Coordinates of C-alpha atoms in Angstrom, one line a residue:
A1 CA -21.1 10.8 -11.6
P2 CA -24.8 10.3 -10.7
L3 CA -26.9 7.6 -12.4
W4 CA -28.8 10.1 -14.6
W5 CA -25.5 11.4 -15.9
L6 CA -24.2 8.0 -16.7
E7 CA -27.4 7.1 -18.6
A8 CA -27.0 10.3 -20.7
H9 CA -23.3 9.7 -21.4
R10 CA -22.9 5.9 -21.7
A11 CA -19.9 6.3 -24.1
E12 CA -18.0 7.9 -21.2
M13 CA -18.2 4.8 -19.0
V14 CA -15.4 2.5 -18.0
V15 CA -15.0 -0.7 -20.0
Y16 CA -13.4 -3.7 -18.3
A17 CA -10.9 -5.9 -20.1
D18 CA -12.1 -9.2 -18.5
T19 CA -15.8 -8.8 -17.9
T20 CA -19.0 -6.8 -18.8
A21 CA -19.9 -4.0 -16.4
L22 CA -22.7 -4.7 -14.0
P23 CA -25.6 -2.3 -14.4
Q24 CA -26.5 -0.4 -11.2
V25 CA -30.2 -0.5 -10.4
D26 CA -31.6 2.6 -8.8
Y27 CA -33.5 1.6 -5.7
G28 CA -34.1 5.1 -4.7
L29 CA -32.4 6.4 -1.5
Q30 CA -29.1 4.5 -1.4
S31 CA -25.4 5.1 -1.1
P32 CA -23.8 6.3 -4.3
L33 CA -20.9 4.0 -3.4
F34 CA -23.2 0.9 -3.5
G35 CA -21.5 -2.0 -5.3
D36 CA -18.2 -0.2 -5.7
P37 CA -15.9 -3.2 -5.2
R38 CA -17.5 -5.0 -8.1
P39 CA -17.1 -4.1 -11.8
M40 CA -20.0 -1.7 -11.8
E41 CA -21.0 0.8 -14.5
R42 CA -18.9 3.8 -13.6
I43 CA -17.4 6.8 -15.3
S44 CA -14.1 6.3 -17.0
L45 CA -11.6 8.5 -15.2
A46 CA -10.2 9.3 -18.6
S47 CA -13.4 11.0 -19.7
K48 CA -12.7 14.6 -20.5
K49 CA -16.4 15.5 -20.4
W50 CA -16.7 14.1 -16.9
L51 CA -13.6 16.0 -15.8
E52 CA -14.8 19.3 -17.3
E53 CA -18.3 19.1 -15.8
S54 CA -17.0 17.8 -12.4
T55 CA -14.6 20.7 -12.3
K56 CA -17.3 23.3 -13.0
M57 CA -19.5 21.7 -10.3
T58 CA -16.7 21.7 -7.8
E59 CA -15.9 25.4 -8.5
A60 CA -19.6 26.3 -8.0
F61 CA -19.9 24.2 -4.9
C62 CA -16.9 25.8 -3.3
Q63 CA -17.7 29.4 -4.3
Q64 CA -21.3 29.1 -2.9
L65 CA -20.7 27.1 0.2
S66 CA -17.7 29.1 1.4
K67 CA -20.0 32.2 1.7
T68 CA -22.5 30.5 4.0
P69 CA -22.4 30.2 7.8
E70 CA -21.9 26.5 7.4
G71 CA -19.0 27.1 5.0
R72 CA -17.3 29.4 7.5
A73 CA -17.1 26.4 9.8
V74 CA -15.4 24.2 7.3
I75 CA -11.6 23.7 7.9
G76 CA -10.9 21.3 5.1
I77 CA -12.3 19.4 2.1
Q78 CA -11.3 15.9 0.9
A79 CA -11.3 15.2 -2.8
A80 CA -12.7 11.7 -3.4
C81 CA -13.4 9.4 -6.4
G82 CA -12.8 5.8 -7.4
V83 CA -13.8 2.8 -5.4
Y84 CA -15.3 4.0 -2.1
G85 CA -13.8 7.4 -2.9
E86 CA -10.3 6.0 -2.3
W87 CA -9.0 6.6 -5.8
H88 CA -8.7 2.9 -6.6
Y89 CA -9.6 2.4 -10.2
W90 CA -13.0 0.8 -10.7
G91 CA -13.2 -3.0 -10.4
F92 CA -9.5 -3.2 -9.4
S93 CA -10.0 -5.8 -6.6
K94 CA -10.7 -8.6 -9.1
N95 CA -11.0 -7.1 -12.5
E96 CA -9.0 -5.1 -15.1
P97 CA -9.9 -1.6 -16.3
D98 CA -10.1 0.4 -18.6
M99 CA -10.6 -0.4 -22.3
S100 CA -13.0 2.6 -22.9
A101 CA -12.6 5.0 -25.9
A102 CA -11.8 7.7 -23.4
M103 CA -8.9 5.8 -21.9
T104 CA -7.7 4.8 -25.4
Q105 CA -7.5 8.4 -26.4
N106 CA -5.8 9.3 -23.2
F107 CA -3.2 6.6 -23.7
R108 CA -2.5 7.8 -27.2
T109 CA -1.9 11.3 -26.0
W110 CA 0.2 10.1 -23.1
A111 CA 2.4 8.0 -25.4
K112 CA 2.9 10.8 -27.8
E113 CA 4.0 13.1 -25.1
K114 CA 6.5 10.5 -23.8
Y115 CA 8.0 9.2 -27.1
Q116 CA 7.6 12.3 -29.3
T117 CA 8.2 10.3 -32.5
E118 CA 6.7 7.0 -33.8
E119 CA 10.2 5.7 -34.3
N120 CA 10.8 6.0 -30.6
L121 CA 7.5 4.4 -29.8
Q122 CA 8.1 1.4 -32.2
T123 CA 11.5 0.8 -30.6
A124 CA 10.2 0.9 -27.1
W125 CA 7.2 -1.3 -27.8
Q126 CA 9.2 -3.5 -30.3
D127 CA 6.4 -3.1 -32.9
D128 CA 7.4 -1.7 -36.3
N129 CA 3.7 -1.2 -37.2
I130 CA 2.5 0.8 -34.3
T131 CA 1.6 4.5 -34.7
F132 CA 0.2 7.0 -32.3
A133 CA -3.2 6.9 -34.1
T134 CA -3.4 3.1 -33.8
I135 CA -2.5 2.6 -30.1
E136 CA -5.1 0.6 -28.2
V137 CA -5.3 -0.2 -24.5
P138 CA -3.7 -3.7 -23.9
G139 CA -6.1 -6.5 -23.4
L140 CA -5.7 -9.5 -21.0
A141 CA -3.2 -11.3 -23.2
D142 CA -0.8 -8.3 -23.3
R143 CA -1.2 -7.7 -19.6
A144 CA 0.1 -11.2 -18.6
S145 CA 3.7 -11.1 -17.4
S146 CA 6.3 -13.2 -19.2
R147 CA 8.6 -14.1 -16.3
G148 CA 6.2 -15.1 -13.6
I149 CA 6.2 -12.3 -11.1
F150 CA 8.1 -10.0 -13.4
R151 CA 7.7 -8.2 -16.7
N152 CA 10.8 -7.7 -18.9
P153 CA 11.0 -3.9 -19.5
K154 CA 12.7 -4.6 -22.9
T155 CA 9.9 -6.7 -24.3
E156 CA 6.8 -5.6 -22.2
Q157 CA 7.1 -1.8 -22.2
Y158 CA 3.6 -1.7 -23.9
A159 CA 1.8 -3.0 -20.8
I160 CA 4.1 -1.1 -18.4
D161 CA 3.3 2.2 -20.2
Y162 CA -0.4 1.6 -20.0
Y163 CA -0.4 1.1 -16.3
R164 CA 1.8 4.1 -15.7
N165 CA -0.5 6.2 -17.8
Q166 CA -3.5 5.0 -15.7
H167 CA -1.8 5.8 -12.4
E168 CA -0.5 9.1 -13.5
L169 CA -4.0 10.0 -14.7
V170 CA -5.5 9.3 -11.2
A171 CA -2.8 11.2 -9.5
S172 CA -3.3 14.2 -11.8
H173 CA -7.0 14.2 -10.9
I174 CA -6.3 14.3 -7.2
I175 CA -3.9 17.3 -7.6
H176 CA -6.3 19.0 -10.0
F177 CA -9.3 18.8 -7.7
C178 CA -7.3 19.8 -4.6
K179 CA -6.1 22.8 -6.6
T180 CA -9.6 23.6 -7.7
I181 CA -10.9 23.6 -4.2
K182 CA -8.2 25.9 -2.9
E183 CA -8.6 28.4 -5.7
N184 CA -12.4 28.6 -5.4
W185 CA -12.7 28.8 -1.6
S186 CA -13.1 32.2 -0.2
R187 CA -10.2 31.8 2.2
P188 CA -7.2 29.4 2.8
I189 CA -8.5 25.9 3.3
I190 CA -6.9 22.4 3.9
T191 CA -7.2 19.9 1.1
G192 CA -6.5 16.2 1.2
T193 CA -7.4 12.8 -0.1
F194 CA -7.5 9.1 0.3
Y195 CA -4.2 8.1 -1.2
G196 CA -0.8 6.6 -0.5
Y197 CA -2.2 3.1 0.4
F198 CA 0.8 0.8 0.4
F199 CA -0.1 -2.1 2.6
S200 CA -3.1 -4.4 2.4
L201 CA -3.7 -4.0 -1.3
F202 CA -4.4 -7.7 -1.8
G203 CA -1.8 -8.0 -4.6
R204 CA -3.7 -5.5 -6.8
E205 CA -1.3 -2.6 -6.7
V206 CA -0.8 -2.4 -10.4
A207 CA -4.5 -2.7 -11.4
G208 CA -5.7 0.0 -9.0
G209 CA -3.3 0.9 -6.2
H210 CA -1.6 4.2 -5.5
L211 CA 1.7 3.9 -7.5
E212 CA 2.1 7.6 -8.1
F213 CA 2.4 8.2 -4.3
R214 CA 5.4 10.6 -4.7
K215 CA 3.7 12.7 -7.3
V216 CA 0.8 13.4 -4.9
L217 CA 3.0 13.6 -1.8
E218 CA 5.1 16.3 -3.4
S219 CA 2.2 18.4 -4.6
E220 CA 1.8 21.9 -3.0
Y221 CA -2.0 21.5 -3.3
V222 CA -2.3 18.4 -1.2
D223 CA -2.0 19.0 2.6
Y224 CA -2.7 15.6 4.0
L225 CA -3.2 12.0 3.0
S226 CA -5.5 9.5 4.7
A227 CA -6.5 5.8 4.7
P228 CA -8.2 3.2 6.9
Q229 CA -5.8 1.1 8.9
C230 CA -4.4 -2.2 7.5
Y231 CA -7.1 -4.9 7.3
T232 CA -4.7 -7.7 6.5
P233 CA -2.8 -9.7 7.4
K234 CA -4.0 -10.3 11.0
A235 CA -4.8 -6.7 11.9
R236 CA -8.4 -6.3 13.1
K237 CA -8.8 -8.5 16.2
N238 CA -7.7 -8.0 19.7
G239 CA -4.0 -8.9 20.3
E240 CA -3.1 -8.2 16.7
V241 CA -0.7 -5.5 15.6
Y242 CA -2.1 -2.2 14.4
R243 CA -0.5 -0.8 11.3
S244 CA -1.2 2.3 9.3
R245 CA -1.9 1.8 5.6
G246 CA 0.8 4.2 4.3
L247 CA 4.5 5.1 4.5
L248 CA 4.2 7.5 7.3
T249 CA 7.8 8.5 7.7
S250 CA 7.8 9.6 4.0
C251 CA 4.9 11.8 4.8
L252 CA 6.9 13.4 7.7
L253 CA 9.9 13.9 5.5
N254 CA 7.8 15.7 2.9
K255 CA 6.0 17.8 5.5
K256 CA 2.6 16.2 5.0
L257 CA 0.1 15.0 7.5
W258 CA -1.3 11.5 7.5
L259 CA -4.7 10.8 9.0
D260 CA -5.6 7.3 10.0
E261 CA -9.2 6.5 9.7
M262 CA -10.4 4.5 12.7
D263 CA -13.0 2.1 11.4
I264 CA -12.5 -1.0 13.6
E265 CA -15.7 -1.4 15.6
P266 CA -15.3 -1.7 19.4
N267 CA -18.3 -4.1 19.3
L268 CA -20.2 -2.7 22.3
H269 CA -23.3 -4.6 23.7
Y270 CA -26.2 -4.0 26.0
P271 CA -25.1 -4.2 29.7
T272 CA -27.6 -7.1 30.1
I273 CA -25.8 -9.2 27.5
N274 CA -23.7 -12.0 29.1
D275 CA -20.1 -10.9 29.5
A276 CA -20.8 -7.4 28.4
Y277 CA -17.9 -6.2 30.5
K278 CA -15.6 -8.3 28.4
Y279 CA -16.9 -6.6 25.2
L280 CA -16.3 -3.2 26.7
A281 CA -12.8 -4.1 27.8
S282 CA -12.1 -5.4 24.3
G283 CA -13.4 -2.2 22.8
R284 CA -11.3 0.0 25.0
A285 CA -8.2 -2.0 24.3
I286 CA -8.7 -1.8 20.5
T287 CA -9.5 2.0 20.6
R288 CA -6.4 2.7 22.8
R289 CA -4.1 0.6 20.6
N290 CA -5.3 2.2 17.4
M291 CA -5.1 5.8 18.6
I292 CA -1.7 5.4 20.2
Y293 CA -0.1 4.0 17.1
S294 CA -1.0 6.9 14.9
L295 CA 0.1 9.5 17.5
L296 CA 3.4 7.7 18.3
K297 CA 4.2 8.2 14.6
G298 CA 3.6 11.9 14.8
M299 CA 0.4 11.8 12.8
G300 CA -3.4 12.3 13.4
L301 CA -6.6 10.3 13.0
W302 CA -10.4 10.5 12.8
F303 CA -13.2 8.1 13.9
Y304 CA -15.4 6.8 11.1
D305 CA -18.7 5.8 12.7
Y306 CA -20.6 3.5 10.4
G307 CA -23.7 3.5 12.6
I308 CA -25.2 1.4 15.3
S309 CA -22.8 -0.7 17.3
G310 CA -23.4 -4.4 18.0
V311 CA -25.2 -5.3 14.8
E312 CA -24.5 -8.8 13.7
F313 CA -25.8 -11.4 11.2
D314 CA -27.6 -14.5 12.7
D315 CA -28.5 -17.2 10.1
F316 CA -28.3 -14.5 7.4
H317 CA -30.7 -12.2 9.2
L318 CA -29.7 -8.9 10.6
K319 CA -30.0 -8.9 14.4
Y320 CA -29.6 -5.7 16.4
I321 CA -28.0 -6.5 19.8
G322 CA -26.2 -3.3 20.5
V323 CA -26.2 0.3 21.7
G324 CA -25.8 3.7 19.9
G325 CA -22.8 4.5 17.8
W326 CA -19.5 2.7 17.5
W327 CA -17.7 4.6 20.2
D328 CA -20.9 5.6 22.1
H329 CA -19.9 4.5 25.6
P330 CA -18.7 6.8 28.4
D331 CA -15.6 4.8 29.2
I332 CA -14.4 4.7 25.6
M333 CA -15.1 8.4 25.2
K334 CA -13.1 9.1 28.4
D335 CA -10.2 7.1 26.9
I336 CA -10.4 9.1 23.7
A337 CA -10.4 12.4 25.6
A338 CA -7.5 11.4 27.8
I339 CA -5.3 10.4 24.9
K340 CA -6.2 13.5 23.0
K341 CA -5.3 15.7 26.0
I342 CA -1.8 14.1 26.1
V343 CA -1.3 15.2 22.4
D344 CA -2.9 18.6 22.9
D345 CA -0.5 19.3 25.8
K346 CA 2.5 18.4 23.7
V347 CA 1.3 20.5 20.8
A348 CA 0.7 23.4 23.2
A349 CA 4.2 23.0 24.6
K350 CA 5.5 23.1 21.0
E351 CA 7.3 19.7 21.5
S352 CA 8.8 18.5 18.2
Y353 CA 8.2 14.9 17.1
T354 CA 11.0 12.4 17.0
S355 CA 11.0 8.7 16.2
D356 CA 12.7 6.2 18.5
A357 CA 12.7 3.5 15.8
D358 CA 16.0 2.0 15.0
V359 CA 14.9 -0.3 12.2
L360 CA 14.0 1.3 8.8
F361 CA 11.9 -0.3 6.1
V362 CA 12.4 0.8 2.5
F363 CA 9.6 0.1 0.1
D364 CA 9.0 1.1 -3.5
T365 CA 6.2 1.8 -5.9
E366 CA 8.2 2.1 -9.1
S367 CA 9.0 -1.7 -9.0
A368 CA 5.3 -2.5 -9.3
Y369 CA 5.0 -1.3 -12.9
A370 CA 7.3 -4.2 -13.9
T371 CA 5.6 -6.9 -11.8
A372 CA 2.6 -9.0 -12.6
S373 CA -0.8 -7.3 -12.5
L374 CA -3.3 -10.0 -13.1
D375 CA -5.1 -11.4 -10.1
G376 CA -3.1 -14.0 -8.2
Q377 CA 0.1 -13.7 -10.2
N378 CA 2.3 -11.9 -7.8
P379 CA 2.5 -13.6 -4.4
M380 CA 5.5 -11.4 -3.4
S381 CA 3.1 -8.5 -3.1
D382 CA 1.9 -10.1 0.2
L383 CA 5.0 -11.8 1.2
A384 CA 7.7 -9.2 0.8
I385 CA 5.4 -6.3 1.8
D386 CA 2.6 -7.2 4.2
W387 CA 3.8 -10.3 5.9
T388 CA 7.4 -9.1 6.3
Y389 CA 6.2 -5.8 7.8
L390 CA 4.0 -7.7 10.3
A391 CA 6.9 -10.0 11.1
A392 CA 9.1 -7.0 12.1
F393 CA 6.4 -5.9 14.6
R394 CA 6.2 -9.4 15.9
S395 CA 10.0 -9.3 16.4
G396 CA 9.6 -6.7 19.2
I397 CA 11.4 -3.9 17.5
A398 CA 10.2 -0.4 16.5
C399 CA 10.4 0.5 12.9
D400 CA 9.8 3.3 10.4
A401 CA 8.7 2.9 6.8
I402 CA 9.6 5.1 3.9
H403 CA 9.4 5.2 0.1
L404 CA 12.7 4.4 -1.7
G405 CA 12.6 8.0 -3.1
D406 CA 13.1 9.4 0.4
L407 CA 16.1 7.2 1.4
E408 CA 18.5 10.1 1.0
K409 CA 16.4 12.4 3.2
V410 CA 16.7 10.0 6.2
N411 CA 19.1 10.4 9.2
L412 CA 20.6 7.0 8.7
D413 CA 22.6 7.3 12.0
Q414 CA 19.3 6.5 13.8
Y415 CA 19.0 3.1 12.2
K416 CA 20.8 -0.1 13.2
A417 CA 19.1 -2.2 10.5
V418 CA 17.6 -1.3 7.1
I419 CA 15.1 -3.8 5.5
F420 CA 14.6 -3.5 1.7
G421 CA 11.1 -4.8 1.2
N422 CA 10.3 -4.7 -2.6
T423 CA 13.1 -2.7 -4.1
Y424 CA 13.3 -4.6 -7.4
A425 CA 14.0 -1.6 -9.6
L426 CA 17.0 0.5 -8.5
S427 CA 18.8 3.2 -10.5
I428 CA 22.5 3.4 -10.7
A429 CA 22.5 6.4 -8.4
Q430 CA 20.4 4.6 -5.8
K431 CA 22.7 1.6 -5.8
V432 CA 25.7 3.9 -5.3
F433 CA 24.0 5.6 -2.4
I434 CA 23.1 2.3 -0.8
K435 CA 26.6 1.0 -1.1
S436 CA 28.4 4.2 0.0
K437 CA 26.0 5.6 2.6
V438 CA 23.7 2.8 3.9
A439 CA 26.2 -0.2 4.0
K440 CA 28.5 1.3 6.7
N441 CA 28.9 1.9 10.4
G442 CA 28.2 -1.7 11.3
R443 CA 24.7 -1.5 10.0
H444 CA 22.7 -4.6 9.0
L445 CA 21.1 -4.6 5.5
I446 CA 18.3 -7.1 5.1
W447 CA 17.2 -7.9 1.5
N448 CA 14.0 -9.5 0.3
Y449 CA 13.7 -11.6 -2.8
A450 CA 15.1 -9.6 -5.8
P451 CA 16.5 -6.2 -5.0
G452 CA 17.8 -4.5 -8.1
F453 CA 16.6 -7.3 -10.4
I454 CA 14.7 -5.1 -12.8
D455 CA 17.0 -3.5 -15.4
K456 CA 15.9 -1.2 -18.2
E457 CA 17.2 -3.7 -20.7
D458 CA 16.6 -7.0 -18.9
L459 CA 16.0 -8.9 -15.7
N460 CA 19.4 -9.6 -14.2
V461 CA 20.2 -11.9 -11.3
S462 CA 23.8 -10.9 -11.4
A463 CA 22.8 -7.3 -10.6
V464 CA 21.1 -8.6 -7.4
S465 CA 24.3 -10.5 -6.4
D466 CA 26.4 -7.4 -7.0
L467 CA 24.1 -5.2 -4.9
I468 CA 23.8 -7.5 -1.9
G469 CA 27.3 -8.9 -2.0
I470 CA 26.1 -12.5 -2.0
N471 CA 26.2 -14.6 -5.1
L472 CA 22.8 -15.9 -6.3
N473 CA 21.5 -18.1 -9.1
T474 CA 18.0 -19.0 -10.2
T475 CA 16.3 -22.2 -9.1
T476 CA 13.0 -24.0 -9.9
L477 CA 10.2 -24.6 -7.4
T478 CA 7.3 -26.8 -8.2
D479 CA 5.4 -27.4 -5.0
T480 CA 4.3 -25.7 -1.8
V481 CA 7.3 -23.5 -0.7
R482 CA 8.6 -24.3 2.7
L483 CA 11.9 -23.3 4.3
A484 CA 13.9 -25.6 6.7
L485 CA 15.8 -23.5 9.2
T486 CA 19.5 -24.1 10.0
S487 CA 20.8 -24.9 13.5
P488 CA 21.5 -21.4 14.8
V489 CA 18.0 -20.3 13.8
A490 CA 16.5 -23.4 15.3
Q491 CA 18.3 -22.9 18.6
F492 CA 17.1 -19.4 18.8
L493 CA 13.5 -20.6 18.2
A494 CA 13.8 -23.6 20.5
N495 CA 10.4 -23.0 22.0
E496 CA 8.6 -22.7 18.7
N497 CA 6.1 -25.5 17.7
S498 CA 7.6 -25.8 14.2
L499 CA 11.0 -25.0 12.7
L500 CA 9.5 -25.0 9.2
S501 CA 8.4 -21.7 7.7
Q502 CA 5.6 -22.0 5.0
V503 CA 6.2 -19.3 2.4
S504 CA 3.5 -19.9 -0.1
N505 CA 1.0 -22.6 -0.9
K506 CA 2.1 -22.7 -4.5
A507 CA 5.4 -22.3 -6.3
F508 CA 6.4 -19.0 -7.8
A509 CA 8.9 -17.9 -10.4
P510 CA 11.5 -16.7 -10.8
A511 CA 13.0 -18.2 -7.6
F512 CA 16.5 -17.6 -6.3
A513 CA 19.0 -19.5 -4.3
V514 CA 22.3 -18.6 -2.6
A515 CA 25.4 -19.9 -4.4
D516 CA 28.1 -18.4 -2.3
Q517 CA 30.5 -20.5 -0.2
A518 CA 31.5 -17.4 1.8
A519 CA 27.9 -16.9 2.9
T520 CA 26.5 -18.6 6.1
P521 CA 23.2 -20.4 5.3
L522 CA 20.2 -19.7 7.4
A523 CA 17.5 -21.7 5.6
Y524 CA 17.0 -24.1 2.8
Y525 CA 14.2 -24.8 0.4
Q526 CA 12.7 -28.0 1.7
E527 CA 12.0 -29.1 -1.9
N528 CA 15.5 -29.1 -3.3
Q529 CA 17.8 -28.3 -0.3
Q530 CA 19.2 -25.2 -2.0
T531 CA 20.0 -22.3 0.3
A532 CA 17.1 -19.8 0.5
S533 CA 18.6 -17.5 3.0
A534 CA 22.1 -16.6 4.1
F535 CA 24.2 -13.8 5.5
K536 CA 27.7 -12.4 4.9
T537 CA 29.8 -10.1 7.1
F538 CA 31.8 -7.3 5.5
D539 CA 34.3 -4.9 7.0
N540 CA 31.7 -2.3 8.0
Y541 CA 28.3 -3.9 7.5
T542 CA 26.4 -7.2 7.4
S543 CA 24.3 -8.3 4.5
W544 CA 21.3 -10.7 5.1
Y545 CA 19.4 -12.2 2.2
I546 CA 15.9 -13.8 2.2
A547 CA 14.9 -15.4 -1.1
A548 CA 11.4 -16.3 0.1
P549 CA 9.8 -14.2 2.9
A550 CA 7.5 -16.4 5.0
K551 CA 3.7 -16.2 5.0
E552 CA 3.2 -16.8 8.6
E553 CA 2.3 -14.8 11.7
K554 CA 5.7 -14.9 13.4
N555 CA 8.0 -15.1 10.4
N556 CA 10.6 -17.0 12.4
L557 CA 13.5 -16.2 10.1
L558 CA 13.2 -12.4 10.1
R559 CA 12.7 -12.5 13.9
Y560 CA 16.0 -14.4 14.2
I561 CA 17.8 -12.0 11.9
L562 CA 16.6 -8.9 13.8
S563 CA 17.8 -10.5 17.0
Q564 CA 21.3 -10.6 15.6
T565 CA 21.4 -6.9 14.9
K566 CA 21.8 -4.1 17.5
A567 CA 18.2 -3.0 17.1
H568 CA 16.5 -2.7 20.5
R569 CA 13.9 -5.4 21.2
Y570 CA 11.2 -4.3 23.5
T571 CA 10.0 -7.8 24.0
D572 CA 11.1 -11.4 23.0
D573 CA 7.5 -12.6 23.0
P574 CA 6.0 -12.5 19.5
T575 CA 2.5 -12.7 21.0
A576 CA 3.0 -9.7 23.3
V577 CA 3.4 -6.9 20.7

C-alpha cells in the first residue's frame, strides 16, 4: 500500500509484538521497498480493507493493460507483497508480527473455523476461560518455546495455531491474486510468485518464511515459483557451491516451474583497472556456475540487474569504478547465449528432463510450527538444513531435494541414500511408508537430530529410536558443542587439518545421545563423551544417525557417511565442487 493510503488507514497497519513500527519518511522519488527488512510501518496482511481495494486495483490494472499494445507483449505477471515482494511477513528477519486488530480478528475467525466449538478450543489450548470472542494474538511470552528448540503440541497449541494462521493467510493471498490476474487478463497468461524459500532463511522460518509451500505449489492458479539463490552459508563467492533457494524436485513432481533469480554481481571493472582480466574471469565463472546449476535441475532462471557494475564503498563513500550493467560485457553475454542455445536445442528436440542424482534429501515445513520461533532460539534451522545441504555438495555427490509430502511420488529406485533433514513431525502413515518402502534394497537412511520427535500429544524420544532403529536417550550440553570423530572417520579424513567438528558455539536443548550397544559409534560429544553419531546395519538397509549436524564448511562426518554408501562421488576433493 502506498504511503498516502497508510496515512489514511493507520488502523490497518501491522503491529509488532516486540517493537514499535518505524515511520517511513517520504523523500520523494524512492523505492517503495525502502526499509523493508526493518520493522517498518506496513499494511497488515490481515486487513480486509487492503485486500478488497488491492483486488479491485489489480482487476482494473489487468483489464486495462491487457488491451494495450504493451499488454499484448506480456507473457506473465508475478504477484508480490511482503518484504521485498517476497511474501515474508513484515519485520520477520529480527522482529515478531502481527498484533494488529486486523490480525486478531483474522485469528478469531480462523480458530472458529478450525475448532467449531469453544469446548474444542479450550481443550486444545488448555484454557477453560478462552472463547472465540476473547482470542488475542500471542505476545512474546506465549511465543517462547518450552523445550528449547521445540514446542510441546499438547501445551503450546495456542502459539502453533497463531503461526499456522499467519502462514495460511499469506498463502491464500498468493493464490487469490494469481487467480485474480488470470481471470481479468484478456487471454491466458502465466502467473507466479516469490515463494517456496526453504534454504537461507536465517532461522526465521516460523516468523516469516514460506511454511505453506505445498498449498501454493498445488494451486492451479500458480504456474511458477521463484527466488534468489542461496546467500548463506558460503554461497556467493568464487569457488563456493551454488544452491537454489527452494525444493526444486518437488516443483518438478508437481509440474511447476522454478525460476532462479540471478543476482550475484560478476563485479566487472574498467579494462584499465589493474588485473581487470581476473575480474572478468571471475565474473564469467560465477555466471556459468549459476546458470548451469538451474538448468541441470530442469528449471529456468532470469537475470536481475541492480544497476551499474563495479560500484563499491570506500571509507563509507560510494565510489564508481565500473562499467555498464551487471552482465554488460561481450564475453559474459556470449557465455549466456551459448548456454541458452544448449537448452533451446534440447527443448526443440523435445528431450525430457531426467536427474542423475542418487542421493535424496527429504525436508519438511510442517515441523517448523512446533519449533522455536524467536530470534536465535533454533540453531538446528541452520545446522540440519543449510549446513547439512552444503556438506552434501562438498561430499562430491549429486543430490535432489524434496518436501516430505512428495516422498511417495519419488522413484526411490534412483536413490542409493536418503537424508532426512528436519523431519521432526511424521505421521503414522509416513513412518509406515519410510519403514516399508524407503528402508529396503540396501539403501542408506541418514537421520538428522530428531526425526519423528514431535507427537500430537508429546515430544517423544522413544518414537525417534523406533523410527531409526537405534536406541537414543536425552543428554545435557552446557558448552560449545564439538564432536570427536572415531578412528574409521579419522582414517578417512587423514589429510584434514582437524578431526574435531564444531557444531555450535553454544549448547542447545534438547540434545540426544546414542544408547545402543549394537550400533557402531562414529562421533562423541567432546564435553561428555556420549555417542553423538552411530550407524546400524539391518538385513536390507543401513541406518545412520547424526545427533548434532556440524556447522562447518566440509562437515567431515556427513562426507564420511556418504563415502560409505553406493552413491557416486564425482570428486573426493571438498574444495573442487
